[in-house]
Amino acid sequence: MKYLSPKLRNLLFISILFSNCSADRFLKEGQIALSENKLIINGQEKKRDFANQLLFPKNDKRLLISSIKYKLNSWSKESPEQNFKNWIEKKPRRKERLNKILSPKQVEQLKIYYLKYNSWLVKNGDFPTLVDSSEISKNIKRLKQYYKNLGYFDVQIKHDRKKLKNNFEEIKYLVDLNERYTIDNIVDEIESSDLKYIYINHLNKSFLKPGNPFIIKSVEDERNRLLKLYRNNGIYNFQENSLQFIAKIDSSGIDKKIAIVLKINPIRKRDKDSLYEIPYKKFKVSEINLFIESQNEEGLRYDYQDNFNDFNIYSKTKLKYKKKAITDPIFIKKNEWYSDKDRAQTYGYFNSLRNFKYPSIIYQKNSDSTLTSSIYLTPKERFSLGLDMDLSHSNIQNIGMGFGLSTSVRNIFKGTEILDFGIKNTLGASRNSADTNDRFFNIFELGGDIKIRFPKILSPFSFEKLIAKEMNPSTQITFGTTLQENIGLDKQYFGTTFEYKWRPSTNKRFIFKLIDLEFVNNKNVENYFNVYRNSYDRLNTIARNSELTDNYFDPNNNLKIPYGTNLFINNVKNGSISSLSDNDKDLLRSISERRNRLTVNNLILGSSLSLNYNNQESILDQDFYQFRWKFEWVGSLLNKFLELTSQKNMDGNYEINGVTPSQYIKTDVDFIRHLPLGRDRIFAFRFFSGVALPIGNSVNIPFSRSYFAGGANDNRAWKAYKLGPGTSDNNNEFNEANLKISINMEYRFPVIGSLKGALFIDSGNIWNFQDNVTDPRASFDKISDLSEIAIGSGVGLRYDFDFFVFRFDTGFKTFNPSLEKNKRWLSEFSLKQAVFNIGINYPF
C-alpha cells in the first residue's frame, strides 16, 4: 500500500467500503430487497409524476447512508436489558470486578447508558427495504383510487416483478388510464329561495364546469366555495353537511359524461322522537355589544355603558380607551348581513393591536330573525418589562457582553397605542482599541431607542380609499441613538423614522418610510489607521521606500499614527514629496480617498418604499416563494432646500454645519424559491440584485448603505466583507461597493434523524458603479464584467432542534476572479483554504 499514490489509496478504500455496503449482507434467508419502484403510464416511464409518492416502501438510493443505517440496526438488540444482564453474568466474577472498579451505582448507570445507546441505534438504524406482496397490493389500490379521483374510472393497473442480482427485485406498476370522464351538466336542487338566489348570482365562480374533466378535488373545492359563500352572505348557521353532490355515472361504461346533482338539505333537528327540518335563511345583525372586562375583577356588572356609532359599549370600570379606537377594529356592521369574513377580520385586527387577549365574539339569534353580536375584550397588563443578555464577537471586538432592558406601555394615549423603550449597554475587549490603558474591557457602547406605534395612518390627509382598515394600517415613529467609546472611530449615531405599514393581504406587506433620518458623527478619526491596518500597511510600505526624514517615523521605522500618516499624505498631495512612482501615487490617492470616505460624518435624510410578498402558508409548507423589493430616494428634498438657502463649499457641495448631506437613489430585489424534491428534500434558490447611485450632492454612497459580499448567509467560500469589489485583491478590512449581484443554490437532504445535509453553490460579486472610484479592477463598466462573478461551492451539516437549526457550512473557492485568469478556476479548491461558517437557521 505504501507504493500506491494517495489518490489510488483513497480510490481503493472507497471501493472496498462500497463493495461491503451491499444491502444483501443484511438480508435473512428468503428475503428479497427492493431495488426500485417504477411507474409506467400508457407505456412510458414517469419519474416525476406525483403518483410516485404513493408507492411504498421507499428505497433509500444513497448507498453509503443506507448501509450505515443497516449497520446501526444490526448492532441494536431486541431485548437490550436482557442482553446487558447476559453480558454481565457471562463470566462469574465480571459483576464483582465491575462493582469494585466502578461501584454498584456506576454499574447501574452503565446499564442506563447501554439502554440509551440501543435506543439511539433503533431510532437511527433501518432495515433493507424488502419486497412485500401485501404492500404491492396496497400500492395498486392507492394508484387506482388516485386516478379515479382524477376522472379515470376505467383505469387498469398491473405489476411486474423483475429479478436483479444480489437478491434484489425491481417492481414495475403498469398503468393503462383509458378514456377520462368529463362533466356533462350540473343540476341544482335547492329549496331555500335565499340559498338559490346566492348560488345563481355567484355561479360564474364555480369550480364545476360542463365539459371539464371530473376531478374529485374540484368537487371538494366547490364544497368549500359554497360553504364560504353562504357563511359570508348572511347564512350564519350554514352547515357543511347540508351540501350533497351526487354524481350520475353510466354503469355500462359506454357514456363517459357525468351529470352532477347539487342538493342542499335544510337543517335537521331531533325533538325527542320527532325529526323536523329548519329551512335556511339570511340573517342581519341588528345589535352590536362591546364588553370591556377588567383583568382583576369578575362578575357581570358593568358600571360604564354608552352608545357610539351603532355600538353599545360596556365596561366594568371607567372606560380607559377612546371609543373610536376600540370600535374601528370591528368589521361587523349593524343592519348588514352576517359574514364570517367580518368576524375573522375583527379577530385579526384586535390581535394586531397587542392590547387585548384573544377576543371572544358570540352571536345570538333574536325572535325577529336577526342577530345580536357580542364582543368581549380582556385588556392585557398595561406595563411589561424585558431583560436580555448576549455575548458577541466581531472584527472589532474579540469578545463583547451586552445587557439590555426593554419596557412596553400599552394604550399610552388611550388609542391602543404602544410605546416601546429599550436601552442596551455593551462592554467589550479588543486589541485594536484606541484605549492605551491596560484593561481587559476597554471598549464601551451605549444605545437606546423609543418606538411609538399608532394603529392607523397618521396624516393630515385621508388615505382610507387607498389603504382601507382591512389592511391593518399602522404608523410607527422611532428615535434612536448610540454612543461608542474606543470602538473604531467612536461613532455617535442618531436616527429617527416615521413609517407606515399595511397589509393588502395575508401574504403581502408594504412599508413606507416617509422620513428616514440618520446622522453619524465620527469623533475619533485620528484612530483610522489603527483600525484599518491593511490601508496603513500599504501606506507604510510606500513611505519606507521614499526618502523621508525621521520625524515621520517611530523608533521602529513605522509611520506615526496619526502625525506621520497625515503629514505624508498631505505632503504628497501638495507636491512637497515628488519622488513617488505613478503607481505609488495612484495607490496613495486611493488610500486617501477611502480614508476620507470612511471618516466623513454622514447626514442621510430620505424616504423608502418596501414590498414583501410571501406565499408560504405555514412553517410546514416547503413549496413557496418570497419576493422583496425596496426603493430608496435620499437627499433630494433636503438638497433642494439647501439650494435655496445655502452656498456651496470649496468642493462644490452644500453643507449643514460642515456636514455634506448624502444624495442617492437605491433599489434592490430579493427573490427566494423553495421546491420540494421528495420527502425532506428541498432545492432552495435565491437571487439578489441591488444598485445605489450617487446623484446631485454626492459622488459616493455612505458606508452604512453600501453592499458587501461573503459571509455565512452570502457567498460562503469568502468571509464577510472579503469578496470583491470586482477583480480587486481583497486588500481592505471591509470591502464594499454600490452594485451587487448574488445567486445562491442549495440542495437540502436528510442524513440521520435530526441531522440534515446540504450541497450548495454560491455566486456573486460587488462592484463600484457610476461613483468616484476609478480603479478599473473594482468598477463595473460593461456587461462583460459579469465574468467577474465569484463562485463558491461546498457542503453543510445542519442539526434541527425543532425551535431553531444549528448550521455548519464549509465553502470552497471554485472561481476566484481576483486571481490571474489562468488560475481562477479551482486553484484554491482545498480544505486548507476552505472557509468554515457557523450560523443559526437556514441562510435563505
Tab-separated table of C-alpha atoms in Angstrom, residues 61-424:
chain	number	residue	atom	x	y	z
A	61	LYS	CA	-30.845	5.194	-3.037
A	62	ARG	CA	-27.958	6.763	-1.129
A	63	LEU	CA	-25.799	3.656	-0.859
A	64	LEU	CA	-23.421	4.848	1.841
A	65	ILE	CA	-26.141	6.363	4.058
A	66	SER	CA	-28.329	3.276	3.634
A	67	SER	CA	-25.528	0.905	4.587
A	68	ILE	CA	-24.766	2.957	7.705
A	69	LYS	CA	-28.424	2.735	8.716
A	70	TYR	CA	-28.422	-1.021	8.065
A	71	LYS	CA	-25.296	-1.438	10.191
A	72	LEU	CA	-26.717	0.608	13.054
A	73	ASN	CA	-29.830	-1.525	13.014
A	74	SER	CA	-27.803	-4.744	13.012
A	75	TRP	CA	-25.988	-3.548	16.145
A	76	SER	CA	-29.231	-2.933	18.028
A	77	LYS	CA	-30.761	-5.630	20.263
A	78	GLU	CA	-34.408	-6.611	20.570
A	79	SER	CA	-34.094	-7.129	24.355
A	80	PRO	CA	-31.294	-4.758	25.415
A	81	GLU	CA	-31.929	-5.121	29.151
A	82	GLN	CA	-31.709	-8.909	28.981
A	83	ASN	CA	-28.689	-8.666	26.704
A	84	PHE	CA	-26.883	-6.459	29.250
A	85	LYS	CA	-27.775	-8.914	32.008
A	86	ASN	CA	-26.463	-11.854	29.967
A	87	TRP	CA	-23.226	-9.989	29.285
A	88	ILE	CA	-22.592	-9.084	32.928
A	89	GLU	CA	-23.373	-12.642	34.077
A	90	LYS	CA	-21.428	-14.359	31.284
A	91	LYS	CA	-18.301	-14.543	33.442
A	92	PRO	CA	-18.760	-15.424	37.120
A	93	ARG	CA	-16.604	-12.645	38.553
A	94	ARG	CA	-17.336	-9.869	35.978
A	95	LYS	CA	-20.042	-8.197	38.032
A	96	GLU	CA	-17.934	-8.374	41.181
A	97	ARG	CA	-14.922	-6.787	39.443
A	98	LEU	CA	-17.043	-4.013	37.924
A	99	ASN	CA	-18.594	-3.205	41.310
A	100	LYS	CA	-15.130	-2.842	42.811
A	101	ILE	CA	-13.772	-0.695	39.964
A	102	LEU	CA	-16.852	1.469	39.303
A	103	SER	CA	-19.153	0.907	42.319
A	104	PRO	CA	-22.653	-0.725	42.073
A	105	LYS	CA	-24.245	2.668	41.403
A	106	GLN	CA	-21.942	3.291	38.424
A	107	VAL	CA	-22.620	-0.201	37.077
A	108	GLU	CA	-26.333	0.590	37.137
A	109	GLN	CA	-25.586	3.866	35.349
A	110	LEU	CA	-23.593	1.876	32.779
A	111	LYS	CA	-26.718	-0.172	32.132
A	112	ILE	CA	-28.759	3.017	31.597
A	113	TYR	CA	-26.140	4.292	29.114
A	114	TYR	CA	-26.316	0.984	27.238
A	115	LEU	CA	-30.115	1.155	27.031
A	116	LYS	CA	-29.961	4.734	25.727
A	117	TYR	CA	-27.324	3.732	23.184
A	118	ASN	CA	-29.521	0.876	21.983
A	119	SER	CA	-32.494	3.253	21.681
A	120	TRP	CA	-30.355	5.564	19.548
A	121	LEU	CA	-29.400	2.629	17.297
A	122	VAL	CA	-33.060	1.674	16.872
A	123	LYS	CA	-34.091	5.272	16.140
A	124	ASN	CA	-31.406	5.936	13.542
A	125	GLY	CA	-30.982	2.441	12.133
A	126	ASP	CA	-33.027	0.846	9.392
A	127	PHE	CA	-33.732	-2.479	7.673
A	128	PRO	CA	-33.076	-3.013	3.987
A	129	THR	CA	-36.257	-2.232	2.057
A	130	LEU	CA	-37.952	-5.553	1.358
A	131	VAL	CA	-40.295	-6.623	-1.407
A	132	ASP	CA	-43.707	-7.195	0.183
A	133	SER	CA	-46.637	-8.682	-1.791
A	134	SER	CA	-49.190	-7.101	0.510
A	135	GLU	CA	-47.532	-3.699	0.007
A	136	ILE	CA	-47.719	-4.178	-3.761
A	137	SER	CA	-51.478	-4.785	-3.489
A	138	LYS	CA	-51.861	-1.655	-1.373
A	139	ASN	CA	-49.892	0.363	-3.937
A	140	ILE	CA	-52.217	-0.809	-6.722
A	141	LYS	CA	-55.273	0.170	-4.653
A	142	ARG	CA	-53.789	3.593	-3.921
A	143	LEU	CA	-52.963	4.171	-7.578
A	144	LYS	CA	-56.453	3.138	-8.700
A	145	GLN	CA	-58.103	5.459	-6.213
A	146	TYR	CA	-55.750	8.302	-7.171
A	147	TYR	CA	-56.537	8.050	-10.885
A	148	LYS	CA	-60.253	7.580	-10.266
A	149	ASN	CA	-60.146	10.832	-8.309
A	150	LEU	CA	-58.763	12.410	-11.480
A	151	GLY	CA	-61.613	11.054	-13.590
A	152	TYR	CA	-60.050	7.845	-14.951
A	153	PHE	CA	-62.728	5.444	-13.717
A	154	ASP	CA	-61.736	2.696	-16.191
A	155	VAL	CA	-58.075	2.682	-15.194
A	156	GLN	CA	-56.346	-0.715	-15.220
A	157	ILE	CA	-53.178	-1.418	-13.230
A	158	LYS	CA	-50.865	-4.443	-13.263
A	159	HIS	CA	-47.457	-5.043	-11.781
A	160	ASP	CA	-44.335	-6.794	-12.992
A	161	ARG	CA	-41.514	-8.101	-10.751
A	162	LYS	CA	-38.090	-8.202	-12.351
A	163	LYS	CA	-35.279	-10.099	-10.592
A	164	LEU	CA	-31.894	-8.429	-10.386
A	165	LYS	CA	-28.578	-9.625	-8.972
A	166	ASN	CA	-27.790	-9.951	-5.263
A	167	ASN	CA	-31.377	-10.777	-4.160
A	168	PHE	CA	-32.831	-7.515	-5.499
A	169	GLU	CA	-36.078	-7.007	-7.396
A	170	GLU	CA	-37.458	-4.126	-9.421
A	171	ILE	CA	-41.235	-3.563	-9.307
A	172	LYS	CA	-42.968	-2.002	-12.301
A	173	TYR	CA	-46.520	-0.685	-11.993
A	174	LEU	CA	-48.132	-0.734	-15.448
A	175	VAL	CA	-50.965	1.810	-15.637
A	176	ASP	CA	-53.434	1.954	-18.534
A	177	LEU	CA	-55.510	5.098	-17.994
A	178	ASN	CA	-58.140	4.657	-20.740
A	179	GLU	CA	-60.609	7.455	-21.510
A	180	ARG	CA	-61.210	10.215	-18.987
A	181	TYR	CA	-64.713	11.046	-17.731
A	182	THR	CA	-65.982	14.622	-18.086
A	183	ILE	CA	-68.762	16.705	-16.517
A	184	ASP	CA	-71.995	16.717	-18.545
A	185	ASN	CA	-74.130	19.244	-16.661
A	186	ILE	CA	-74.846	20.455	-13.113
A	187	VAL	CA	-78.369	20.345	-11.748
A	188	ASP	CA	-79.169	22.156	-8.500
A	189	GLU	CA	-81.877	21.061	-6.072
A	190	ILE	CA	-82.034	23.993	-3.629
A	191	GLU	CA	-85.319	24.506	-1.775
A	192	SER	CA	-84.406	27.703	0.124
A	193	SER	CA	-85.035	30.792	-2.000
A	194	ASP	CA	-82.262	32.672	-0.162
A	195	LEU	CA	-79.733	29.925	-0.910
A	196	LYS	CA	-80.925	29.618	-4.505
A	197	TYR	CA	-80.536	33.367	-5.111
A	198	ILE	CA	-76.988	33.448	-3.689
A	199	TYR	CA	-75.990	30.357	-5.694
A	200	ILE	CA	-77.241	31.710	-9.042
A	201	ASN	CA	-75.596	35.120	-8.524
A	202	HIS	CA	-72.162	33.536	-7.965
A	203	LEU	CA	-72.387	30.634	-10.416
A	204	ASN	CA	-69.631	32.091	-12.621
A	205	LYS	CA	-67.065	31.302	-9.882
A	206	SER	CA	-67.968	27.620	-9.683
A	207	PHE	CA	-65.205	25.003	-9.875
A	208	LEU	CA	-67.549	22.622	-11.729
A	209	LYS	CA	-67.933	23.475	-15.410
A	210	PRO	CA	-69.646	21.327	-18.114
A	211	GLY	CA	-67.023	19.766	-20.365
A	212	ASN	CA	-64.247	19.839	-17.745
A	213	PRO	CA	-62.677	16.576	-16.503
A	214	PHE	CA	-64.474	15.099	-13.486
A	215	ILE	CA	-61.954	15.595	-10.665
A	216	ILE	CA	-62.788	14.898	-7.030
A	217	LYS	CA	-60.677	17.873	-5.910
A	218	SER	CA	-62.900	20.166	-7.979
A	219	VAL	CA	-65.909	18.824	-6.105
A	220	GLU	CA	-64.144	19.464	-2.779
A	221	ASP	CA	-63.161	22.961	-3.903
A	222	GLU	CA	-66.775	23.654	-4.874
A	223	ARG	CA	-67.964	22.413	-1.485
A	224	ASN	CA	-65.542	24.777	0.286
A	225	ARG	CA	-66.523	27.657	-2.015
A	226	LEU	CA	-70.219	27.252	-1.268
A	227	LEU	CA	-69.578	26.940	2.451
A	228	LYS	CA	-67.666	30.249	2.497
A	229	LEU	CA	-70.111	31.863	0.083
A	230	TYR	CA	-73.163	31.206	2.239
A	231	ARG	CA	-71.485	31.993	5.554
A	232	ASN	CA	-70.266	35.330	4.136
A	233	ASN	CA	-73.686	36.248	2.757
A	234	GLY	CA	-75.984	36.111	5.762
A	235	ILE	CA	-76.417	32.339	6.358
A	236	TYR	CA	-74.708	32.378	9.740
A	237	ASN	CA	-75.766	28.849	10.744
A	238	PHE	CA	-74.970	27.123	7.428
A	239	GLN	CA	-73.548	23.622	7.942
A	240	GLU	CA	-71.174	21.767	5.657
A	241	ASN	CA	-73.093	18.505	5.971
A	242	SER	CA	-76.069	20.159	4.266
A	243	LEU	CA	-74.149	20.107	0.972
A	244	GLN	CA	-74.569	16.950	-1.063
A	245	PHE	CA	-73.078	16.187	-4.505
A	246	ILE	CA	-74.464	13.238	-6.453
A	247	ALA	CA	-72.523	12.018	-9.500
A	248	LYS	CA	-74.599	10.038	-12.010
A	249	ILE	CA	-72.294	7.634	-13.816
A	250	ASP	CA	-73.336	5.286	-16.642
A	251	SER	CA	-72.948	1.837	-15.094
A	252	SER	CA	-72.382	0.272	-18.543
A	253	GLY	CA	-69.275	2.413	-19.043
A	254	ILE	CA	-70.351	3.465	-22.532
A	255	ASP	CA	-71.215	7.082	-21.724
A	256	LYS	CA	-68.138	8.921	-20.372
A	257	LYS	CA	-70.079	12.017	-19.306
A	258	ILE	CA	-71.180	12.509	-15.696
A	259	ALA	CA	-74.168	14.561	-14.580
A	260	ILE	CA	-73.780	16.188	-11.152
A	261	VAL	CA	-76.680	16.981	-8.854
A	262	LEU	CA	-76.100	19.604	-6.164
A	263	LYS	CA	-78.517	19.155	-3.317
A	264	ILE	CA	-78.660	21.437	-0.258
A	265	ASN	CA	-80.647	19.959	2.590
A	266	PRO	CA	-82.251	22.056	5.352
A	267	ILE	CA	-81.095	21.789	8.950
A	268	ARG	CA	-82.437	18.650	10.568
A	269	LYS	CA	-83.019	18.613	14.329
A	270	ARG	CA	-84.473	15.989	16.604
A	271	ASP	CA	-87.023	16.773	19.322
A	272	LYS	CA	-87.496	13.609	21.396
A	273	ASP	CA	-88.728	11.065	18.848
A	274	SER	CA	-89.539	13.595	16.156
A	275	LEU	CA	-87.235	14.842	13.407
A	276	TYR	CA	-88.025	18.232	11.928
A	277	GLU	CA	-86.432	20.498	9.351
A	278	ILE	CA	-85.400	24.153	9.660
A	279	PRO	CA	-85.066	25.979	6.358
A	280	TYR	CA	-82.029	28.202	5.811
A	281	LYS	CA	-82.494	31.943	5.544
A	282	LYS	CA	-80.398	35.095	5.709
A	283	PHE	CA	-79.790	36.962	8.962
A	284	LYS	CA	-78.885	40.582	9.566
A	285	VAL	CA	-77.018	41.928	12.581
A	286	SER	CA	-79.434	44.168	14.495
A	287	GLU	CA	-77.255	44.964	17.536
A	288	ILE	CA	-73.542	45.015	18.382
A	289	ASN	CA	-72.406	44.940	22.005
A	290	LEU	CA	-68.805	45.558	23.036
A	291	PHE	CA	-67.792	44.454	26.547
A	292	ILE	CA	-64.501	45.653	28.110
A	293	GLU	CA	-63.597	43.396	31.011
A	294	SER	CA	-61.159	44.114	33.826
A	295	GLN	CA	-58.399	41.569	34.356
A	296	ASN	CA	-58.699	41.513	38.126
A	297	GLU	CA	-62.462	41.623	38.517
A	298	GLU	CA	-65.161	39.042	37.991
A	299	GLY	CA	-68.909	39.266	37.723
A	300	LEU	CA	-71.329	40.577	35.120
A	301	ARG	CA	-71.881	44.101	36.371
A	302	TYR	CA	-70.809	46.875	34.011
A	303	ASP	CA	-70.609	50.320	35.611
A	304	TYR	CA	-69.943	52.098	32.327
A	305	GLN	CA	-72.483	51.997	29.456
A	306	ASP	CA	-72.612	54.118	26.317
A	307	ASN	CA	-73.629	54.062	22.660
A	308	PHE	CA	-71.203	55.116	19.938
A	309	ASN	CA	-71.670	54.771	16.158
A	310	ASP	CA	-74.119	51.831	16.355
A	311	PHE	CA	-72.060	50.098	19.077
A	312	ASN	CA	-73.212	49.519	22.661
A	313	ILE	CA	-70.124	49.810	24.860
A	314	TYR	CA	-69.968	48.283	28.359
A	315	SER	CA	-67.065	48.461	30.790
A	316	LYS	CA	-66.704	47.220	34.361
A	317	THR	CA	-64.725	50.361	35.231
A	318	LYS	CA	-64.359	53.825	33.748
A	319	LEU	CA	-63.586	53.464	30.046
A	320	LYS	CA	-59.833	53.797	29.520
A	321	TYR	CA	-59.937	53.834	25.734
A	322	LYS	CA	-61.131	56.290	23.145
A	323	LYS	CA	-64.401	54.994	21.757
A	324	LYS	CA	-63.245	55.229	18.161
A	325	ALA	CA	-60.057	53.300	18.981
A	326	ILE	CA	-61.957	50.225	20.190
A	327	THR	CA	-64.770	50.341	17.624
A	328	ASP	CA	-62.666	50.913	14.485
A	329	PRO	CA	-61.264	47.340	14.597
A	330	ILE	CA	-64.825	45.940	14.405
A	331	PHE	CA	-65.758	44.965	10.837
A	332	ILE	CA	-69.192	43.663	11.847
A	333	LYS	CA	-71.799	46.221	10.747
A	334	LYS	CA	-75.232	46.947	12.120
A	335	ASN	CA	-78.176	46.192	9.753
A	336	GLU	CA	-75.811	44.298	7.413
A	337	TRP	CA	-75.902	40.604	6.542
A	338	TYR	CA	-73.883	38.271	8.738
A	339	SER	CA	-70.385	37.456	7.370
A	340	ASP	CA	-67.734	35.021	8.573
A	341	LYS	CA	-65.161	37.249	6.891
A	342	ASP	CA	-66.169	40.255	9.027
A	343	ARG	CA	-65.854	38.114	12.126
A	344	ALA	CA	-62.351	36.833	11.171
A	345	GLN	CA	-61.120	40.341	10.290
A	346	THR	CA	-62.326	41.609	13.660
A	347	TYR	CA	-60.361	38.864	15.393
A	348	GLY	CA	-57.256	39.670	13.363
A	349	TYR	CA	-57.381	43.414	13.898
A	350	PHE	CA	-57.786	43.186	17.680
A	351	ASN	CA	-54.891	40.714	17.855
A	352	SER	CA	-52.648	43.061	15.852
A	353	LEU	CA	-53.259	45.848	18.398
A	354	ARG	CA	-51.363	43.852	21.068
A	355	ASN	CA	-53.587	45.483	23.725
A	356	PHE	CA	-56.038	42.653	24.363
A	357	LYS	CA	-56.056	38.939	24.846
A	358	TYR	CA	-57.713	36.852	22.130
A	359	PRO	CA	-61.216	38.337	21.800
A	360	SER	CA	-64.436	36.379	22.067
A	361	ILE	CA	-67.218	37.038	19.525
A	362	ILE	CA	-70.632	35.470	20.141
A	363	TYR	CA	-73.819	35.662	18.041
A	364	GLN	CA	-77.293	35.227	19.462
A	365	LYS	CA	-80.418	34.706	17.312
A	366	ASN	CA	-83.325	37.001	18.119
A	367	SER	CA	-87.057	36.340	17.800
A	368	ASP	CA	-87.330	38.689	14.795
A	369	SER	CA	-84.835	36.607	12.785
A	370	THR	CA	-81.951	38.984	13.448
A	371	LEU	CA	-78.651	38.512	15.279
A	372	THR	CA	-77.074	40.218	18.272
A	373	SER	CA	-73.273	40.245	18.173
A	374	SER	CA	-71.394	40.403	21.483
A	375	ILE	CA	-67.649	41.086	21.519
A	376	TYR	CA	-65.693	40.530	24.736
A	377	LEU	CA	-62.263	42.152	25.190
A	378	THR	CA	-59.896	41.400	28.053
A	379	PRO	CA	-57.107	44.032	28.319
A	380	LYS	CA	-53.522	42.907	28.770
A	381	GLU	CA	-51.354	44.337	31.542
A	382	ARG	CA	-50.527	47.924	30.686
A	383	PHE	CA	-46.813	47.605	31.507
A	384	SER	CA	-44.398	44.835	30.538
A	385	LEU	CA	-40.673	44.522	31.204
A	386	GLY	CA	-37.952	42.533	29.470
A	387	LEU	CA	-34.301	41.802	30.246
A	388	ASP	CA	-31.722	40.216	27.976
A	389	MET	CA	-28.016	39.467	27.867
A	390	ASP	CA	-25.875	38.289	24.971
A	391	LEU	CA	-22.278	37.517	24.063
A	392	SER	CA	-20.847	38.649	20.745
A	393	HIS	CA	-17.733	38.516	18.587
A	394	SER	CA	-16.851	40.647	15.570
A	395	ASN	CA	-13.978	42.033	13.522
A	396	ILE	CA	-13.685	44.865	16.037
A	397	GLN	CA	-14.492	43.069	19.320
A	398	ASN	CA	-12.647	39.968	20.490
A	399	ILE	CA	-15.491	39.469	22.927
A	400	GLY	CA	-18.468	41.574	23.905
A	401	MET	CA	-21.071	41.351	26.655
A	402	GLY	CA	-24.383	43.084	26.119
A	403	PHE	CA	-27.057	43.890	28.686
A	404	GLY	CA	-30.456	45.138	27.608
A	405	LEU	CA	-33.598	46.456	29.263
A	406	SER	CA	-36.878	46.959	27.427
A	407	THR	CA	-40.304	48.053	28.548
A	408	SER	CA	-43.659	48.483	26.812
A	409	VAL	CA	-46.530	50.750	27.763
A	410	ARG	CA	-49.906	49.970	26.199
A	411	ASN	CA	-52.687	52.430	25.458
A	412	ILE	CA	-50.438	55.361	26.227
A	413	PHE	CA	-52.720	57.967	24.591
A	414	LYS	CA	-55.943	55.958	25.132
A	415	GLY	CA	-55.999	54.968	21.463
A	416	THR	CA	-54.467	51.458	21.869
A	417	GLU	CA	-51.046	52.886	21.015
A	418	ILE	CA	-47.907	51.098	22.212
A	419	LEU	CA	-44.758	52.784	23.482
A	420	ASP	CA	-41.613	50.618	23.445
A	421	PHE	CA	-38.473	51.829	25.166
A	422	GLY	CA	-35.188	49.967	25.097
A	423	ILE	CA	-31.670	50.583	26.346
A	424	LYS	CA	-28.603	48.431	25.771
